[in-house]
């Protein structure tokens, strides 16, 4: 049976520490990727870029490996992570980003770089970046996108089934029995084991879904990188890191601002009046 009490809380704190250290690594990776993208000598040098790309992918693998390990003891914490901002939390899909977002990111960055280097491309100059995707690459990306969306849809449908199971016959019957005992002011200890078993089964289903969703997230990144050239992969990984880091940063700032506003309002409402007593609105 899965544990989501004290051990879950401790694991959540531990993963929070891991996540913060992983963000430091991602920032370091981003710095290296940006330097590599600006080095003209790297544009046609796979031997120089491949180790860097491999290292970045390894860090993504490390992240999902650790996430899976902690999820085994606290799946609910992983689906509602306290280390993310409310902004990030609002856009979560099964505990993370939607795999199909990777294609929106790719096409957005491709369009930006295409527009920025349009004159060079018209002049026949190969920019080597995402603005210069070949016809064959576009076909492969489109096929991968359709495949990813199909797998994503299946997971979403399975998630819906798990969510709906919260109102299945066993849960409705159990909630009724416990409610009757509470109304009669009787002890519900005898039902505790049934409650734990019933919830644990649903947690196991959620854990399976999270691991499959994370596998799809990681495999999507890897498959996109296989289609792109080395220098294009560098640009894609830069865009992915920048988006992730900035969204996290903006979300944390927004949460801090909201907390400060609430604290300020509470302080104003509790200011003492002329008679020395607190005034509450």
GROMACS .gro file of C-alpha atoms in nm:
model
  281
    1UNK     CA    1   0.000   0.000   0.000
    2UNK     CA    2   0.125   0.344  -0.088
    3UNK     CA    3   0.208   0.594   0.187
    4UNK     CA    4   0.111   0.959   0.149
    5UNK     CA    5   0.128   1.075   0.510
    6UNK     CA    6   0.450   1.151   0.698
    7UNK     CA    7   0.673   0.973   0.447
    8UNK     CA    8   0.494   1.150   0.163
    9UNK     CA    9   0.553   1.488   0.325
   10UNK     CA   10   0.922   1.412   0.380
   11UNK     CA   11   0.959   1.289   0.023
   12UNK     CA   12   0.790   1.604  -0.104
   13UNK     CA   13   1.042   1.818   0.080
   14UNK     CA   14   1.329   1.602  -0.048
   15UNK     CA   15   1.211   1.623  -0.407
   16UNK     CA   16   1.171   1.999  -0.365
   17UNK     CA   17   1.541   2.016  -0.278
   18UNK     CA   18   1.626   1.797  -0.577
   19UNK     CA   19   1.412   2.015  -0.804
   20UNK     CA   20   1.589   2.332  -0.690
   21UNK     CA   21   1.930   2.174  -0.753
   22UNK     CA   22   1.809   2.049  -1.092
   23UNK     CA   23   1.707   2.404  -1.185
   24UNK     CA   24   2.065   2.511  -1.117
   25UNK     CA   25   2.182   2.241  -1.359
   26UNK     CA   26   1.931   2.355  -1.618
   27UNK     CA   27   2.059   2.712  -1.590
   28UNK     CA   28   2.413   2.585  -1.638
   29UNK     CA   29   2.304   2.377  -1.937
   30UNK     CA   30   2.134   2.682  -2.084
   31UNK     CA   31   2.452   2.889  -2.055
   32UNK     CA   32   2.652   2.619  -2.236
   33UNK     CA   33   2.387   2.579  -2.506
   34UNK     CA   34   2.373   2.953  -2.572
   35UNK     CA   35   2.754   2.973  -2.600
   36UNK     CA   36   2.754   2.678  -2.839
   37UNK     CA   37   2.482   2.836  -3.056
   38UNK     CA   38   2.687   3.155  -3.093
   39UNK     CA   39   3.007   2.977  -3.189
   40UNK     CA   40   3.020   2.972  -3.570
   41UNK     CA   41   3.266   2.683  -3.558
   42UNK     CA   42   2.996   2.461  -3.406
   43UNK     CA   43   2.736   2.504  -3.681
   44UNK     CA   44   2.867   2.206  -3.878
   45UNK     CA   45   3.053   2.028  -3.600
   46UNK     CA   46   2.848   1.737  -3.464
   47UNK     CA   47   3.147   1.611  -3.268
   48UNK     CA   48   3.149   1.934  -3.066
   49UNK     CA   49   2.774   1.956  -3.012
   50UNK     CA   50   2.673   1.592  -2.959
   51UNK     CA   51   2.834   1.558  -2.613
   52UNK     CA   52   2.657   1.873  -2.495
   53UNK     CA   53   2.320   1.759  -2.628
   54UNK     CA   54   2.374   1.417  -2.472
   55UNK     CA   55   2.455   1.578  -2.136
   56UNK     CA   56   2.137   1.790  -2.142
   57UNK     CA   57   1.924   1.487  -2.229
   58UNK     CA   58   2.089   1.295  -1.944
   59UNK     CA   59   1.979   1.568  -1.705
   60UNK     CA   60   1.620   1.533  -1.828
   61UNK     CA   61   1.646   1.156  -1.776
   62UNK     CA   62   1.777   1.216  -1.424
   63UNK     CA   63   1.483   1.443  -1.349
   64UNK     CA   64   1.221   1.189  -1.456
   65UNK     CA   65   1.404   0.903  -1.287
   66UNK     CA   66   1.403   1.087  -0.954
   67UNK     CA   67   1.044   1.199  -1.004
   68UNK     CA   68   0.938   0.838  -1.059
   69UNK     CA   69   1.123   0.727  -0.746
   70UNK     CA   70   0.956   0.985  -0.524
   71UNK     CA   71   0.616   0.929  -0.686
   72UNK     CA   72   0.620   0.569  -0.563
   73UNK     CA   73   0.564   0.692  -0.208
   74UNK     CA   74   0.374   1.018  -0.274
   75UNK     CA   75   0.182   1.016  -0.600
   76UNK     CA   76  -0.064   1.284  -0.484
   77UNK     CA   77   0.222   1.518  -0.399
   78UNK     CA   78   0.369   1.471  -0.745
   79UNK     CA   79   0.037   1.549  -0.911
   80UNK     CA   80   0.000   1.867  -0.704
   81UNK     CA   81   0.363   1.976  -0.651
   82UNK     CA   82   0.417   2.239  -0.382
   83UNK     CA   83   0.749   2.344  -0.539
   84UNK     CA   84   0.575   2.485  -0.847
   85UNK     CA   85   0.397   2.818  -0.869
   86UNK     CA   86   0.021   2.855  -0.906
   87UNK     CA   87   0.082   2.965  -1.263
   88UNK     CA   88   0.265   2.642  -1.346
   89UNK     CA   89   0.014   2.435  -1.151
   90UNK     CA   90  -0.273   2.578  -1.356
   91UNK     CA   91  -0.121   2.443  -1.679
   92UNK     CA   92  -0.021   2.096  -1.554
   93UNK     CA   93  -0.129   1.785  -1.738
   94UNK     CA   94  -0.090   1.464  -1.533
   95UNK     CA   95   0.184   1.616  -1.318
   96UNK     CA   96   0.380   1.794  -1.591
   97UNK     CA   97   0.373   1.964  -1.929
   98UNK     CA   98   0.167   1.834  -2.218
   99UNK     CA   99   0.393   1.644  -2.461
  100UNK     CA  100   0.219   1.814  -2.755
  101UNK     CA  101   0.348   2.147  -2.620
  102UNK     CA  102   0.693   2.049  -2.749
  103UNK     CA  103   0.567   2.087  -3.105
  104UNK     CA  104   0.411   2.426  -3.036
  105UNK     CA  105   0.746   2.530  -2.889
  106UNK     CA  106   0.932   2.399  -3.193
  107UNK     CA  107   0.706   2.570  -3.446
  108UNK     CA  108   0.702   2.896  -3.247
  109UNK     CA  109   1.081   2.911  -3.231
  110UNK     CA  110   1.107   2.807  -3.596
  111UNK     CA  111   0.877   3.092  -3.698
  112UNK     CA  112   1.069   3.345  -3.490
  113UNK     CA  113   1.404   3.242  -3.637
  114UNK     CA  114   1.261   3.222  -3.989
  115UNK     CA  115   1.135   3.579  -3.967
  116UNK     CA  116   1.460   3.703  -3.813
  117UNK     CA  117   1.673   3.549  -4.089
  118UNK     CA  118   1.435   3.585  -4.382
  119UNK     CA  119   1.673   3.798  -4.591
  120UNK     CA  120   1.955   3.544  -4.551
  121UNK     CA  121   1.726   3.257  -4.649
  122UNK     CA  122   1.597   3.442  -4.955
  123UNK     CA  123   1.958   3.502  -5.053
  124UNK     CA  124   2.024   3.129  -5.040
  125UNK     CA  125   2.218   3.136  -4.713
  126UNK     CA  126   2.162   2.833  -4.487
  127UNK     CA  127   2.105   2.964  -4.133
  128UNK     CA  128   2.131   2.613  -3.982
  129UNK     CA  129   1.876   2.699  -3.711
  130UNK     CA  130   1.510   2.605  -3.661
  131UNK     CA  131   1.402   2.861  -3.917
  132UNK     CA  132   1.555   2.640  -4.185
  133UNK     CA  133   1.374   2.307  -4.135
  134UNK     CA  134   1.379   2.090  -4.444
  135UNK     CA  135   1.071   1.943  -4.610
  136UNK     CA  136   1.165   1.596  -4.490
  137UNK     CA  137   1.208   1.720  -4.134
  138UNK     CA  138   0.865   1.885  -4.142
  139UNK     CA  139   0.706   1.558  -4.258
  140UNK     CA  140   0.874   1.361  -3.979
  141UNK     CA  141   0.779   1.622  -3.718
  142UNK     CA  142   0.417   1.618  -3.837
  143UNK     CA  143   0.403   1.237  -3.813
  144UNK     CA  144   0.554   1.245  -3.465
  145UNK     CA  145   0.310   1.514  -3.357
  146UNK     CA  146   0.009   1.309  -3.467
  147UNK     CA  147   0.147   1.002  -3.289
  148UNK     CA  148   0.215   1.200  -2.970
  149UNK     CA  149  -0.130   1.362  -2.967
  150UNK     CA  150  -0.288   1.017  -3.009
  151UNK     CA  151  -0.095   0.877  -2.711
  152UNK     CA  152  -0.168   1.191  -2.512
  153UNK     CA  153  -0.540   1.154  -2.582
  154UNK     CA  154  -0.539   0.793  -2.459
  155UNK     CA  155  -0.377   0.897  -2.132
  156UNK     CA  156  -0.628   1.180  -2.090
  157UNK     CA  157  -0.913   0.933  -2.141
  158UNK     CA  158  -0.760   0.695  -1.885
  159UNK     CA  159  -0.720   0.983  -1.641
  160UNK     CA  160  -1.089   1.067  -1.682
  161UNK     CA  161  -1.180   0.707  -1.597
  162UNK     CA  162  -0.967   0.715  -1.283
  163UNK     CA  163  -1.119   1.049  -1.178
  164UNK     CA  164  -1.471   0.918  -1.239
  165UNK     CA  165  -1.394   0.610  -1.028
  166UNK     CA  166  -1.399   0.835  -0.723
  167UNK     CA  167  -1.777   0.803  -0.744
  168UNK     CA  168  -1.791   0.429  -0.814
  169UNK     CA  169  -2.020   0.195  -0.621
  170UNK     CA  170  -1.763   0.101  -0.356
  171UNK     CA  171  -1.677   0.464  -0.277
  172UNK     CA  172  -2.042   0.574  -0.263
  173UNK     CA  173  -2.133   0.280  -0.038
  174UNK     CA  174  -1.831   0.338   0.186
  175UNK     CA  175  -1.900   0.710   0.219
  176UNK     CA  176  -2.262   0.630   0.314
  177UNK     CA  177  -2.164   0.373   0.578
  178UNK     CA  178  -1.909   0.608   0.737
  179UNK     CA  179  -2.157   0.899   0.731
  180UNK     CA  180  -2.420   0.685   0.906
  181UNK     CA  181  -2.170   0.585   1.175
  182UNK     CA  182  -2.072   0.949   1.227
  183UNK     CA  183  -2.437   1.054   1.256
  184UNK     CA  184  -2.489   0.786   1.522
  185UNK     CA  185  -2.167   0.904   1.689
  186UNK     CA  186  -2.014   0.559   1.649
  187UNK     CA  187  -1.646   0.478   1.594
  188UNK     CA  188  -1.546   0.442   1.229
  189UNK     CA  189  -1.217   0.261   1.295
  190UNK     CA  190  -1.350  -0.062   1.145
  191UNK     CA  191  -1.395   0.113   0.813
  192UNK     CA  192  -1.050   0.277   0.807
  193UNK     CA  193  -0.883  -0.020   0.641
  194UNK     CA  194  -1.149  -0.030   0.369
  195UNK     CA  195  -1.099   0.343   0.308
  196UNK     CA  196  -0.722   0.305   0.281
  197UNK     CA  197  -0.748   0.010   0.042
  198UNK     CA  198  -1.001   0.183  -0.180
  199UNK     CA  199  -0.799   0.506  -0.206
  200UNK     CA  200  -0.474   0.314  -0.247
  201UNK     CA  201  -0.608   0.140  -0.559
  202UNK     CA  202  -0.687   0.475  -0.715
  203UNK     CA  203  -0.342   0.606  -0.621
  204UNK     CA  204  -0.185   0.309  -0.797
  205UNK     CA  205  -0.381   0.393  -1.111
  206UNK     CA  206  -0.266   0.756  -1.087
  207UNK     CA  207   0.094   0.644  -1.039
  208UNK     CA  208   0.077   0.431  -1.352
  209UNK     CA  209  -0.064   0.726  -1.546
  210UNK     CA  210   0.205   0.964  -1.420
  211UNK     CA  211   0.486   0.730  -1.521
  212UNK     CA  212   0.336   0.679  -1.867
  213UNK     CA  213   0.289   1.055  -1.907
  214UNK     CA  214   0.649   1.122  -1.802
  215UNK     CA  215   0.772   0.851  -2.040
  216UNK     CA  216   0.582   1.024  -2.320
  217UNK     CA  217   0.726   1.364  -2.223
  218UNK     CA  218   1.083   1.234  -2.229
  219UNK     CA  219   1.041   1.024  -2.544
  220UNK     CA  220   0.887   1.324  -2.726
  221UNK     CA  221   1.195   1.534  -2.653
  222UNK     CA  222   1.427   1.256  -2.767
  223UNK     CA  223   1.231   1.188  -3.087
  224UNK     CA  224   1.229   1.556  -3.183
  225UNK     CA  225   1.605   1.576  -3.128
  226UNK     CA  226   1.656   1.274  -3.355
  227UNK     CA  227   1.483   1.462  -3.637
  228UNK     CA  228   1.676   1.785  -3.589
  229UNK     CA  229   2.039   1.848  -3.677
  230UNK     CA  230   2.281   1.903  -3.390
  231UNK     CA  231   2.277   2.282  -3.412
  232UNK     CA  232   1.896   2.282  -3.448
  233UNK     CA  233   1.877   2.060  -3.139
  234UNK     CA  234   2.082   2.316  -2.950
  235UNK     CA  235   1.835   2.590  -3.046
  236UNK     CA  236   1.538   2.372  -2.949
  237UNK     CA  237   1.688   2.288  -2.609
  238UNK     CA  238   1.762   2.656  -2.550
  239UNK     CA  239   1.399   2.747  -2.620
  240UNK     CA  240   1.274   2.467  -2.391
  241UNK     CA  241   1.500   2.569  -2.103
  242UNK     CA  242   1.425   2.939  -2.140
  243UNK     CA  243   1.049   2.880  -2.140
  244UNK     CA  244   1.062   2.648  -1.839
  245UNK     CA  245   1.291   2.869  -1.630
  246UNK     CA  246   1.112   3.194  -1.708
  247UNK     CA  247   0.761   3.054  -1.647
  248UNK     CA  248   0.881   2.917  -1.312
  249UNK     CA  249   1.038   3.253  -1.225
  250UNK     CA  250   0.735   3.459  -1.331
  251UNK     CA  251   0.500   3.227  -1.141
  252UNK     CA  252   0.703   3.249  -0.820
  253UNK     CA  253   0.711   3.630  -0.845
  254UNK     CA  254   0.335   3.639  -0.897
  255UNK     CA  255   0.277   3.414  -0.595
  256UNK     CA  256   0.503   3.634  -0.382
  257UNK     CA  257   0.315   3.946  -0.493
  258UNK     CA  258  -0.022   3.789  -0.410
  259UNK     CA  259   0.104   3.676  -0.068
  260UNK     CA  260   0.241   4.024   0.003
  261UNK     CA  261  -0.093   4.180  -0.096
  262UNK     CA  262  -0.287   3.943   0.133
  263UNK     CA  263  -0.048   4.014   0.421
  264UNK     CA  264  -0.082   4.390   0.368
  265UNK     CA  265  -0.462   4.369   0.365
  266UNK     CA  266  -0.462   4.157   0.680
  267UNK     CA  267  -0.231   4.404   0.856
  268UNK     CA  268  -0.455   4.698   0.764
  269UNK     CA  269  -0.768   4.514   0.883
  270UNK     CA  270  -0.606   4.435   1.218
  271UNK     CA  271  -0.477   4.786   1.294
  272UNK     CA  272  -0.591   4.900   1.642
  273UNK     CA  273  -0.855   5.176   1.662
  274UNK     CA  274  -0.842   5.477   1.892
  275UNK     CA  275  -0.954   5.262   2.186
  276UNK     CA  276  -0.665   5.019   2.136
  277UNK     CA  277  -0.871   4.730   2.002
  278UNK     CA  278  -0.820   4.566   1.663
  279UNK     CA  279  -1.054   4.655   1.383
  280UNK     CA  280  -1.162   4.368   1.155
  281UNK     CA  281  -1.366   4.429   0.843
   0.00000   0.00000   0.00000
